[in-house]
């Protein structure tokens, strides 16, 4: 037992050969599952009557309605579902559209393509974007440490949330890539970073932490650049698809909040937030909101403190991404793609690959958690994804505090010398 504890503490159990082997096993299993899933489908509909790419069928339907001049109808559940059944068959389940009209700028061009090609283009391009951003984040570590240089691509490709996102045809690749790219660009190109932050506005639930962190860090150019980008996107979508689409969107948010968040129509085991955990455990809506508010406030305060006082940009970036996930009540398991750039930034903060006690084991837990989060929550009511978010935020905050203490001790010594 003592040997196991020591191995977990030092991280020596996770050798480079084991990392490679675990990644290859996951990739092989996922590849077989995807090939089998597609092979057993008929006319792009699987054996359960669901379109291949599930949630992407909603994106495609929304884009088609927008091209037909019916963008506002996307926010009418009955009309949206009727169009989905026209496209994919009368037994197609309802896949809702919760995004603001600015996301029509992505969905409408995709709807010009045949469905299979649109799905392939969407997932292929956003996946390549995600890999490019992870590579950019890890560039210093790849150059300084050979093992990171050899393993980073396999670890990024085999990250379990990748398979969840592929299965749902979702936008997790794009969200992770935009947020990671914005933070890569921020130190030297704050205006570009602001544009990238603004492009993420199709996920308004992620907007709680980012603006406050930018203000706390004095990143005013990025802050205003992001604001201008959001305004431009809103204006462009209103001009192309009609102002009534925005009116319909705002009118639909109350229904969406009640059905999908409070009543858990999507399934509380799929949600990875504090709010969902309380509801999963049988707590009431009020208790869930109170718990989520407490976690969100603490998360925002901690992030603002690190961004105001911290010096290591990689640590600040890792915390901002993790806090963005933790502070939102509406985050699904495919949104755990955000943990990929967060983990990459944490590793980039230690390009020499020298980690503290338990850090490697905790990083491994956070990496694997998306694979098991939905199934474990559904069977045992243990919100593994939420625990991974909490563990990672605690890990980054600990590292930020240690770095600040080290700097505080070092400054007087330098002055004395």
GROMACS .gro file of C-alpha atoms in nm:
model
  417
    1UNK     CA    1   0.000   0.000   0.000
    2UNK     CA    2   0.283   0.235   0.086
    3UNK     CA    3   0.440   0.162  -0.252
    4UNK     CA    4   0.118   0.250  -0.434
    5UNK     CA    5   0.085   0.574  -0.238
    6UNK     CA    6   0.444   0.667  -0.320
    7UNK     CA    7   0.389   0.592  -0.688
    8UNK     CA    8   0.079   0.813  -0.694
    9UNK     CA    9   0.268   1.087  -0.514
   10UNK     CA   10   0.570   1.083  -0.743
   11UNK     CA   11   0.384   0.997  -1.064
   12UNK     CA   12   0.648   0.739  -1.149
   13UNK     CA   13   0.377   0.489  -1.245
   14UNK     CA   14   0.293   0.696  -1.556
   15UNK     CA   15   0.593   0.622  -1.776
   16UNK     CA   16   0.622   0.736  -2.137
   17UNK     CA   17   0.566   0.383  -2.265
   18UNK     CA   18   0.247   0.352  -2.060
   19UNK     CA   19   0.118   0.686  -2.185
   20UNK     CA   20   0.172   0.574  -2.543
   21UNK     CA   21   0.010   0.236  -2.479
   22UNK     CA   22  -0.297   0.384  -2.308
   23UNK     CA   23  -0.347   0.630  -2.593
   24UNK     CA   24  -0.316   0.359  -2.859
   25UNK     CA   25  -0.565   0.135  -2.677
   26UNK     CA   26  -0.821   0.417  -2.653
   27UNK     CA   27  -0.771   0.512  -3.017
   28UNK     CA   28  -0.813   0.153  -3.132
   29UNK     CA   29  -1.131   0.101  -2.930
   30UNK     CA   30  -1.276   0.433  -3.040
   31UNK     CA   31  -1.189   0.367  -3.403
   32UNK     CA   32  -1.363   0.029  -3.396
   33UNK     CA   33  -1.670   0.182  -3.229
   34UNK     CA   34  -1.695   0.462  -3.485
   35UNK     CA   35  -1.648   0.231  -3.785
   36UNK     CA   36  -1.902  -0.014  -3.648
   37UNK     CA   37  -2.149   0.262  -3.566
   38UNK     CA   38  -2.135   0.398  -3.921
   39UNK     CA   39  -2.137   0.052  -4.082
   40UNK     CA   40  -2.453  -0.047  -3.898
   41UNK     CA   41  -2.635   0.274  -3.990
   42UNK     CA   42  -2.871   0.312  -4.283
   43UNK     CA   43  -2.901   0.634  -4.481
   44UNK     CA   44  -2.699   0.812  -4.209
   45UNK     CA   45  -2.943   0.701  -3.938
   46UNK     CA   46  -2.818   0.456  -3.675
   47UNK     CA   47  -2.999   0.150  -3.540
   48UNK     CA   48  -3.158   0.362  -3.264
   49UNK     CA   49  -3.317   0.598  -3.515
   50UNK     CA   50  -3.069   0.877  -3.447
   51UNK     CA   51  -2.885   1.063  -3.725
   52UNK     CA   52  -2.511   1.001  -3.742
   53UNK     CA   53  -2.360   1.295  -3.559
   54UNK     CA   54  -2.676   1.334  -3.345
   55UNK     CA   55  -2.648   1.697  -3.226
   56UNK     CA   56  -2.501   1.809  -3.557
   57UNK     CA   57  -2.837   1.727  -3.714
   58UNK     CA   58  -2.971   2.024  -3.518
   59UNK     CA   59  -2.692   2.250  -3.653
   60UNK     CA   60  -2.765   2.134  -4.007
   61UNK     CA   61  -3.141   2.181  -3.968
   62UNK     CA   62  -3.091   2.528  -3.819
   63UNK     CA   63  -2.865   2.624  -4.107
   64UNK     CA   64  -3.120   2.496  -4.359
   65UNK     CA   65  -3.401   2.695  -4.199
   66UNK     CA   66  -3.183   3.006  -4.190
   67UNK     CA   67  -3.106   2.969  -4.562
   68UNK     CA   68  -3.479   2.942  -4.627
   69UNK     CA   69  -3.537   3.274  -4.451
   70UNK     CA   70  -3.689   3.103  -4.148
   71UNK     CA   71  -3.418   3.162  -3.888
   72UNK     CA   72  -3.670   3.259  -3.621
   73UNK     CA   73  -3.844   2.921  -3.661
   74UNK     CA   74  -3.534   2.748  -3.528
   75UNK     CA   75  -3.629   2.868  -3.179
   76UNK     CA   76  -3.976   2.716  -3.210
   77UNK     CA   77  -3.932   2.358  -3.091
   78UNK     CA   78  -4.223   2.220  -3.291
   79UNK     CA   79  -4.116   2.382  -3.619
   80UNK     CA   80  -3.753   2.288  -3.566
   81UNK     CA   81  -3.841   1.926  -3.490
   82UNK     CA   82  -4.070   1.910  -3.794
   83UNK     CA   83  -3.782   2.017  -4.018
   84UNK     CA   84  -3.550   1.762  -3.856
   85UNK     CA   85  -3.800   1.486  -3.932
   86UNK     CA   86  -3.825   1.604  -4.292
   87UNK     CA   87  -3.449   1.580  -4.329
   88UNK     CA   88  -3.375   1.262  -4.133
   89UNK     CA   89  -3.698   1.065  -4.110
   90UNK     CA   90  -4.025   1.071  -3.915
   91UNK     CA   91  -3.880   0.887  -3.613
   92UNK     CA   92  -3.597   1.135  -3.558
   93UNK     CA   93  -3.569   1.251  -3.193
   94UNK     CA   94  -3.574   1.622  -3.122
   95UNK     CA   95  -3.235   1.789  -3.106
   96UNK     CA   96  -3.268   2.147  -2.984
   97UNK     CA   97  -3.085   2.460  -3.094
   98UNK     CA   98  -2.976   2.674  -2.800
   99UNK     CA   99  -2.732   2.904  -2.974
  100UNK     CA  100  -2.765   3.276  -3.051
  101UNK     CA  101  -2.825   3.377  -3.414
  102UNK     CA  102  -2.457   3.461  -3.458
  103UNK     CA  103  -2.394   3.085  -3.483
  104UNK     CA  104  -2.602   3.079  -3.801
  105UNK     CA  105  -2.290   3.226  -3.963
  106UNK     CA  106  -2.137   2.878  -3.917
  107UNK     CA  107  -2.448   2.660  -3.955
  108UNK     CA  108  -2.581   2.816  -4.276
  109UNK     CA  109  -2.269   2.756  -4.491
  110UNK     CA  110  -2.254   2.396  -4.365
  111UNK     CA  111  -2.617   2.342  -4.467
  112UNK     CA  112  -2.523   2.419  -4.827
  113UNK     CA  113  -2.337   2.084  -4.836
  114UNK     CA  114  -2.479   1.732  -4.831
  115UNK     CA  115  -2.520   1.620  -4.470
  116UNK     CA  116  -2.239   1.363  -4.462
  117UNK     CA  117  -1.992   1.603  -4.622
  118UNK     CA  118  -2.101   1.887  -4.392
  119UNK     CA  119  -2.045   1.668  -4.086
  120UNK     CA  120  -1.702   1.559  -4.212
  121UNK     CA  121  -1.596   1.916  -4.293
  122UNK     CA  122  -1.724   2.048  -3.959
  123UNK     CA  123  -1.552   1.786  -3.746
  124UNK     CA  124  -1.239   1.767  -3.960
  125UNK     CA  125  -1.165   2.139  -3.969
  126UNK     CA  126  -1.242   2.205  -3.603
  127UNK     CA  127  -1.042   1.899  -3.495
  128UNK     CA  128  -0.741   2.018  -3.696
  129UNK     CA  129  -0.780   2.364  -3.539
  130UNK     CA  130  -0.785   2.205  -3.193
  131UNK     CA  131  -0.469   2.002  -3.258
  132UNK     CA  132  -0.289   2.306  -3.397
  133UNK     CA  133  -0.370   2.507  -3.086
  134UNK     CA  134  -0.255   2.231  -2.849
  135UNK     CA  135   0.069   2.212  -3.045
  136UNK     CA  136   0.115   2.589  -3.018
  137UNK     CA  137   0.053   2.586  -2.642
  138UNK     CA  138   0.309   2.310  -2.590
  139UNK     CA  139   0.573   2.445  -2.829
  140UNK     CA  140   0.825   2.548  -2.554
  141UNK     CA  141   0.775   2.220  -2.366
  142UNK     CA  142   0.812   2.019  -2.688
  143UNK     CA  143   1.143   2.187  -2.756
  144UNK     CA  144   1.283   2.143  -2.405
  145UNK     CA  145   1.161   1.796  -2.315
  146UNK     CA  146   1.185   1.512  -2.562
  147UNK     CA  147   0.912   1.296  -2.407
  148UNK     CA  148   0.656   1.576  -2.439
  149UNK     CA  149   0.761   1.630  -2.798
  150UNK     CA  150   0.709   1.262  -2.878
  151UNK     CA  151   0.384   1.210  -2.689
  152UNK     CA  152   0.180   1.531  -2.708
  153UNK     CA  153   0.003   1.448  -3.035
  154UNK     CA  154  -0.108   1.102  -2.922
  155UNK     CA  155  -0.229   1.242  -2.589
  156UNK     CA  156  -0.422   1.522  -2.762
  157UNK     CA  157  -0.584   1.291  -3.018
  158UNK     CA  158  -0.674   1.024  -2.761
  159UNK     CA  159  -0.816   1.269  -2.506
  160UNK     CA  160  -1.148   1.098  -2.424
  161UNK     CA  161  -1.363   1.409  -2.472
  162UNK     CA  162  -1.254   1.395  -2.838
  163UNK     CA  163  -1.457   1.078  -2.890
  164UNK     CA  164  -1.761   1.223  -2.712
  165UNK     CA  165  -1.746   1.531  -2.931
  166UNK     CA  166  -1.710   1.320  -3.246
  167UNK     CA  167  -2.005   1.105  -3.149
  168UNK     CA  168  -2.229   1.407  -3.102
  169UNK     CA  169  -2.096   1.616  -3.391
  170UNK     CA  170  -2.063   1.895  -3.138
  171UNK     CA  171  -1.862   2.217  -3.115
  172UNK     CA  172  -1.622   2.117  -2.836
  173UNK     CA  173  -1.324   2.122  -3.072
  174UNK     CA  174  -1.406   2.476  -3.178
  175UNK     CA  175  -1.465   2.600  -2.823
  176UNK     CA  176  -1.139   2.451  -2.694
  177UNK     CA  177  -0.943   2.580  -2.993
  178UNK     CA  178  -1.081   2.935  -2.979
  179UNK     CA  179  -1.019   2.972  -2.607
  180UNK     CA  180  -0.673   2.817  -2.627
  181UNK     CA  181  -0.574   3.023  -2.933
  182UNK     CA  182  -0.695   3.344  -2.768
  183UNK     CA  183  -0.476   3.278  -2.466
  184UNK     CA  184  -0.176   3.188  -2.685
  185UNK     CA  185  -0.216   3.519  -2.872
  186UNK     CA  186  -0.292   3.736  -2.567
  187UNK     CA  187   0.062   3.831  -2.451
  188UNK     CA  188   0.177   3.958  -2.791
  189UNK     CA  189  -0.140   4.012  -2.995
  190UNK     CA  190  -0.414   4.125  -2.758
  191UNK     CA  191  -0.638   4.255  -3.036
  192UNK     CA  192  -0.630   3.918  -3.213
  193UNK     CA  193  -0.691   3.748  -2.879
  194UNK     CA  194  -0.996   3.969  -2.826
  195UNK     CA  195  -1.137   3.870  -3.165
  196UNK     CA  196  -1.093   3.502  -3.075
  197UNK     CA  197  -1.262   3.554  -2.739
  198UNK     CA  198  -1.547   3.732  -2.919
  199UNK     CA  199  -1.589   3.444  -3.164
  200UNK     CA  200  -1.660   3.222  -2.865
  201UNK     CA  201  -1.976   3.422  -2.791
  202UNK     CA  202  -2.190   3.146  -2.943
  203UNK     CA  203  -2.144   2.992  -2.596
  204UNK     CA  204  -2.279   3.275  -2.377
  205UNK     CA  205  -2.264   3.049  -2.070
  206UNK     CA  206  -1.884   3.073  -2.092
  207UNK     CA  207  -1.885   3.451  -2.057
  208UNK     CA  208  -1.888   3.469  -1.677
  209UNK     CA  209  -1.515   3.438  -1.610
  210UNK     CA  210  -1.336   3.562  -1.923
  211UNK     CA  211  -1.428   3.935  -1.914
  212UNK     CA  212  -1.352   3.966  -1.542
  213UNK     CA  213  -1.018   3.791  -1.582
  214UNK     CA  214  -0.921   4.027  -1.865
  215UNK     CA  215  -1.016   4.328  -1.651
  216UNK     CA  216  -0.827   4.193  -1.348
  217UNK     CA  217  -0.522   4.135  -1.566
  218UNK     CA  218  -0.539   4.481  -1.722
  219UNK     CA  219  -0.593   4.334  -2.069
  220UNK     CA  220  -0.806   4.624  -2.187
  221UNK     CA  221  -0.726   4.598  -2.557
  222UNK     CA  222  -0.834   4.236  -2.564
  223UNK     CA  223  -1.143   4.321  -2.359
  224UNK     CA  224  -1.263   4.591  -2.596
  225UNK     CA  225  -1.163   4.392  -2.904
  226UNK     CA  226  -1.380   4.105  -2.779
  227UNK     CA  227  -1.671   4.341  -2.722
  228UNK     CA  228  -1.646   4.486  -3.072
  229UNK     CA  229  -1.630   4.136  -3.220
  230UNK     CA  230  -1.949   4.034  -3.039
  231UNK     CA  231  -2.127   4.345  -3.167
  232UNK     CA  232  -2.010   4.283  -3.524
  233UNK     CA  233  -2.123   3.920  -3.513
  234UNK     CA  234  -2.463   4.019  -3.377
  235UNK     CA  235  -2.503   4.289  -3.640
  236UNK     CA  236  -2.397   4.060  -3.924
  237UNK     CA  237  -2.635   3.784  -3.818
  238UNK     CA  238  -2.922   4.033  -3.780
  239UNK     CA  239  -2.854   4.173  -4.127
  240UNK     CA  240  -2.832   3.829  -4.291
  241UNK     CA  241  -3.098   3.635  -4.101
  242UNK     CA  242  -3.329   3.901  -3.960
  243UNK     CA  243  -3.369   4.084  -3.630
  244UNK     CA  244  -3.665   3.859  -3.549
  245UNK     CA  245  -3.418   3.571  -3.503
  246UNK     CA  246  -3.265   3.757  -3.209
  247UNK     CA  247  -3.610   3.831  -3.068
  248UNK     CA  248  -3.700   3.463  -3.093
  249UNK     CA  249  -3.369   3.362  -2.934
  250UNK     CA  250  -3.420   3.580  -2.626
  251UNK     CA  251  -3.781   3.462  -2.596
  252UNK     CA  252  -3.668   3.097  -2.604
  253UNK     CA  253  -3.405   3.121  -2.330
  254UNK     CA  254  -3.655   3.092  -2.045
  255UNK     CA  255  -3.807   2.772  -2.185
  256UNK     CA  256  -3.462   2.627  -2.256
  257UNK     CA  257  -3.344   2.706  -1.903
  258UNK     CA  258  -3.641   2.534  -1.743
  259UNK     CA  259  -3.650   2.225  -1.967
  260UNK     CA  260  -3.282   2.153  -2.019
  261UNK     CA  261  -3.124   2.286  -1.700
  262UNK     CA  262  -3.378   2.286  -1.420
  263UNK     CA  263  -3.582   1.982  -1.526
  264UNK     CA  264  -3.283   1.801  -1.672
  265UNK     CA  265  -3.446   1.684  -1.994
  266UNK     CA  266  -3.099   1.632  -2.139
  267UNK     CA  267  -3.007   1.414  -1.838
  268UNK     CA  268  -2.830   1.538  -1.526
  269UNK     CA  269  -2.566   1.267  -1.571
  270UNK     CA  270  -2.462   1.439  -1.896
  271UNK     CA  271  -2.422   1.779  -1.731
  272UNK     CA  272  -2.092   1.838  -1.552
  273UNK     CA  273  -2.173   2.132  -1.325
  274UNK     CA  274  -2.236   2.191  -0.956
  275UNK     CA  275  -2.599   2.269  -1.038
  276UNK     CA  276  -2.643   1.932  -1.210
  277UNK     CA  277  -2.471   1.746  -0.925
  278UNK     CA  278  -2.716   1.885  -0.669
  279UNK     CA  279  -3.010   1.792  -0.892
  280UNK     CA  280  -2.860   1.447  -0.955
  281UNK     CA  281  -2.848   1.392  -0.579
  282UNK     CA  282  -3.216   1.486  -0.545
  283UNK     CA  283  -3.170   1.849  -0.440
  284UNK     CA  284  -3.422   2.114  -0.537
  285UNK     CA  285  -3.379   2.384  -0.798
  286UNK     CA  286  -3.322   2.656  -0.536
  287UNK     CA  287  -3.054   2.453  -0.359
  288UNK     CA  288  -2.886   2.381  -0.692
  289UNK     CA  289  -2.878   2.749  -0.785
  290UNK     CA  290  -2.739   2.842  -0.443
  291UNK     CA  291  -2.461   2.585  -0.467
  292UNK     CA  292  -2.376   2.684  -0.824
  293UNK     CA  293  -2.370   3.051  -0.729
  294UNK     CA  294  -2.130   2.983  -0.442
  295UNK     CA  295  -1.895   2.782  -0.661
  296UNK     CA  296  -1.913   3.038  -0.942
  297UNK     CA  297  -1.840   3.332  -0.713
  298UNK     CA  298  -1.542   3.157  -0.554
  299UNK     CA  299  -1.414   3.050  -0.895
  300UNK     CA  300  -1.442   3.399  -1.041
  301UNK     CA  301  -1.276   3.555  -0.735
  302UNK     CA  302  -0.987   3.309  -0.743
  303UNK     CA  303  -0.935   3.359  -1.115
  304UNK     CA  304  -0.942   3.738  -1.081
  305UNK     CA  305  -0.684   3.716  -0.800
  306UNK     CA  306  -0.448   3.500  -1.006
  307UNK     CA  307  -0.489   3.720  -1.315
  308UNK     CA  308  -0.423   4.033  -1.113
  309UNK     CA  309  -0.129   3.906  -0.910
  310UNK     CA  310   0.009   3.613  -1.107
  311UNK     CA  311   0.316   3.630  -1.329
  312UNK     CA  312   0.313   3.299  -1.516
  313UNK     CA  313   0.087   3.338  -1.819
  314UNK     CA  314   0.055   2.963  -1.871
  315UNK     CA  315  -0.076   2.914  -1.518
  316UNK     CA  316  -0.321   3.201  -1.561
  317UNK     CA  317  -0.439   3.057  -1.890
  318UNK     CA  318  -0.487   2.708  -1.743
  319UNK     CA  319  -0.693   2.849  -1.457
  320UNK     CA  320  -0.907   3.068  -1.682
  321UNK     CA  321  -1.005   2.775  -1.902
  322UNK     CA  322  -1.081   2.544  -1.610
  323UNK     CA  323  -1.272   2.818  -1.429
  324UNK     CA  324  -1.477   2.887  -1.742
  325UNK     CA  325  -1.601   2.528  -1.728
  326UNK     CA  326  -1.651   2.519  -1.351
  327UNK     CA  327  -1.840   2.848  -1.324
  328UNK     CA  328  -2.106   2.754  -1.581
  329UNK     CA  329  -2.420   2.566  -1.472
  330UNK     CA  330  -2.475   2.441  -1.827
  331UNK     CA  331  -2.174   2.239  -1.937
  332UNK     CA  332  -2.207   1.896  -2.096
  333UNK     CA  333  -1.955   1.616  -2.119
  334UNK     CA  334  -1.846   1.716  -2.472
  335UNK     CA  335  -1.768   2.064  -2.330
  336UNK     CA  336  -1.498   1.895  -2.123
  337UNK     CA  337  -1.289   1.942  -2.438
  338UNK     CA  338  -1.195   2.266  -2.263
  339UNK     CA  339  -0.981   2.063  -2.024
  340UNK     CA  340  -0.744   1.973  -2.310
  341UNK     CA  341  -0.595   2.324  -2.357
  342UNK     CA  342  -0.610   2.375  -1.980
  343UNK     CA  343  -0.395   2.064  -1.926
  344UNK     CA  344  -0.164   2.175  -2.207
  345UNK     CA  345  -0.107   2.514  -2.047
  346UNK     CA  346  -0.033   2.351  -1.711
  347UNK     CA  347   0.228   2.128  -1.875
  348UNK     CA  348   0.366   2.429  -2.065
  349UNK     CA  349   0.422   2.602  -1.731
  350UNK     CA  350   0.669   2.323  -1.651
  351UNK     CA  351   0.864   2.274  -1.976
  352UNK     CA  352   1.128   2.080  -1.785
  353UNK     CA  353   0.854   1.827  -1.690
  354UNK     CA  354   0.935   1.862  -1.320
  355UNK     CA  355   0.604   1.829  -1.139
  356UNK     CA  356   0.520   1.843  -0.770
  357UNK     CA  357   0.371   1.578  -0.544
  358UNK     CA  358   0.059   1.411  -0.686
  359UNK     CA  359   0.049   1.650  -0.983
  360UNK     CA  360   0.110   1.385  -1.249
  361UNK     CA  361  -0.150   1.150  -1.099
  362UNK     CA  362  -0.407   1.431  -1.077
  363UNK     CA  363  -0.338   1.534  -1.435
  364UNK     CA  364  -0.396   1.174  -1.542
  365UNK     CA  365  -0.727   1.167  -1.353
  366UNK     CA  366  -0.843   1.489  -1.518
  367UNK     CA  367  -0.741   1.355  -1.860
  368UNK     CA  368  -0.936   1.027  -1.829
  369UNK     CA  369  -1.241   1.168  -1.646
  370UNK     CA  370  -1.447   1.257  -1.958
  371UNK     CA  371  -1.441   0.893  -2.068
  372UNK     CA  372  -1.622   0.780  -1.753
  373UNK     CA  373  -1.815   1.085  -1.636
  374UNK     CA  374  -2.154   1.013  -1.794
  375UNK     CA  375  -2.165   0.640  -1.721
  376UNK     CA  376  -2.045   0.667  -1.362
  377UNK     CA  377  -2.287   0.952  -1.285
  378UNK     CA  378  -2.571   0.754  -1.437
  379UNK     CA  379  -2.498   0.443  -1.229
  380UNK     CA  380  -2.353   0.572  -0.902
  381UNK     CA  381  -2.457   0.942  -0.894
  382UNK     CA  382  -2.091   1.039  -0.865
  383UNK     CA  383  -2.029   1.351  -1.080
  384UNK     CA  384  -1.680   1.255  -1.193
  385UNK     CA  385  -1.654   1.536  -1.448
  386UNK     CA  386  -1.729   1.799  -1.183
  387UNK     CA  387  -1.474   1.642  -0.948
  388UNK     CA  388  -1.215   1.659  -1.227
  389UNK     CA  389  -1.288   2.029  -1.281
  390UNK     CA  390  -1.261   2.100  -0.907
  391UNK     CA  391  -0.940   1.897  -0.873
  392UNK     CA  392  -0.777   2.074  -1.165
  393UNK     CA  393  -0.875   2.422  -1.043
  394UNK     CA  394  -0.734   2.337  -0.699
  395UNK     CA  395  -0.415   2.207  -0.858
  396UNK     CA  396  -0.364   2.524  -1.063
  397UNK     CA  397  -0.445   2.752  -0.769
  398UNK     CA  398  -0.191   2.565  -0.558
  399UNK     CA  399   0.071   2.610  -0.827
  400UNK     CA  400  -0.014   2.981  -0.859
  401UNK     CA  401   0.016   3.029  -0.482
  402UNK     CA  402   0.351   2.846  -0.471
  403UNK     CA  403   0.486   3.052  -0.760
  404UNK     CA  404   0.376   3.375  -0.595
  405UNK     CA  405   0.532   3.273  -0.263
  406UNK     CA  406   0.853   3.179  -0.441
  407UNK     CA  407   0.864   3.517  -0.614
  408UNK     CA  408   0.792   3.699  -0.287
  409UNK     CA  409   1.081   3.520  -0.117
  410UNK     CA  410   1.312   3.575  -0.408
  411UNK     CA  411   1.255   3.950  -0.447
  412UNK     CA  412   1.405   4.055  -0.108
  413UNK     CA  413   1.708   3.836  -0.175
  414UNK     CA  414   1.764   4.000  -0.510
  415UNK     CA  415   1.727   4.345  -0.356
  416UNK     CA  416   1.971   4.255  -0.078
  417UNK     CA  417   2.226   4.127  -0.330
   0.00000   0.00000   0.00000
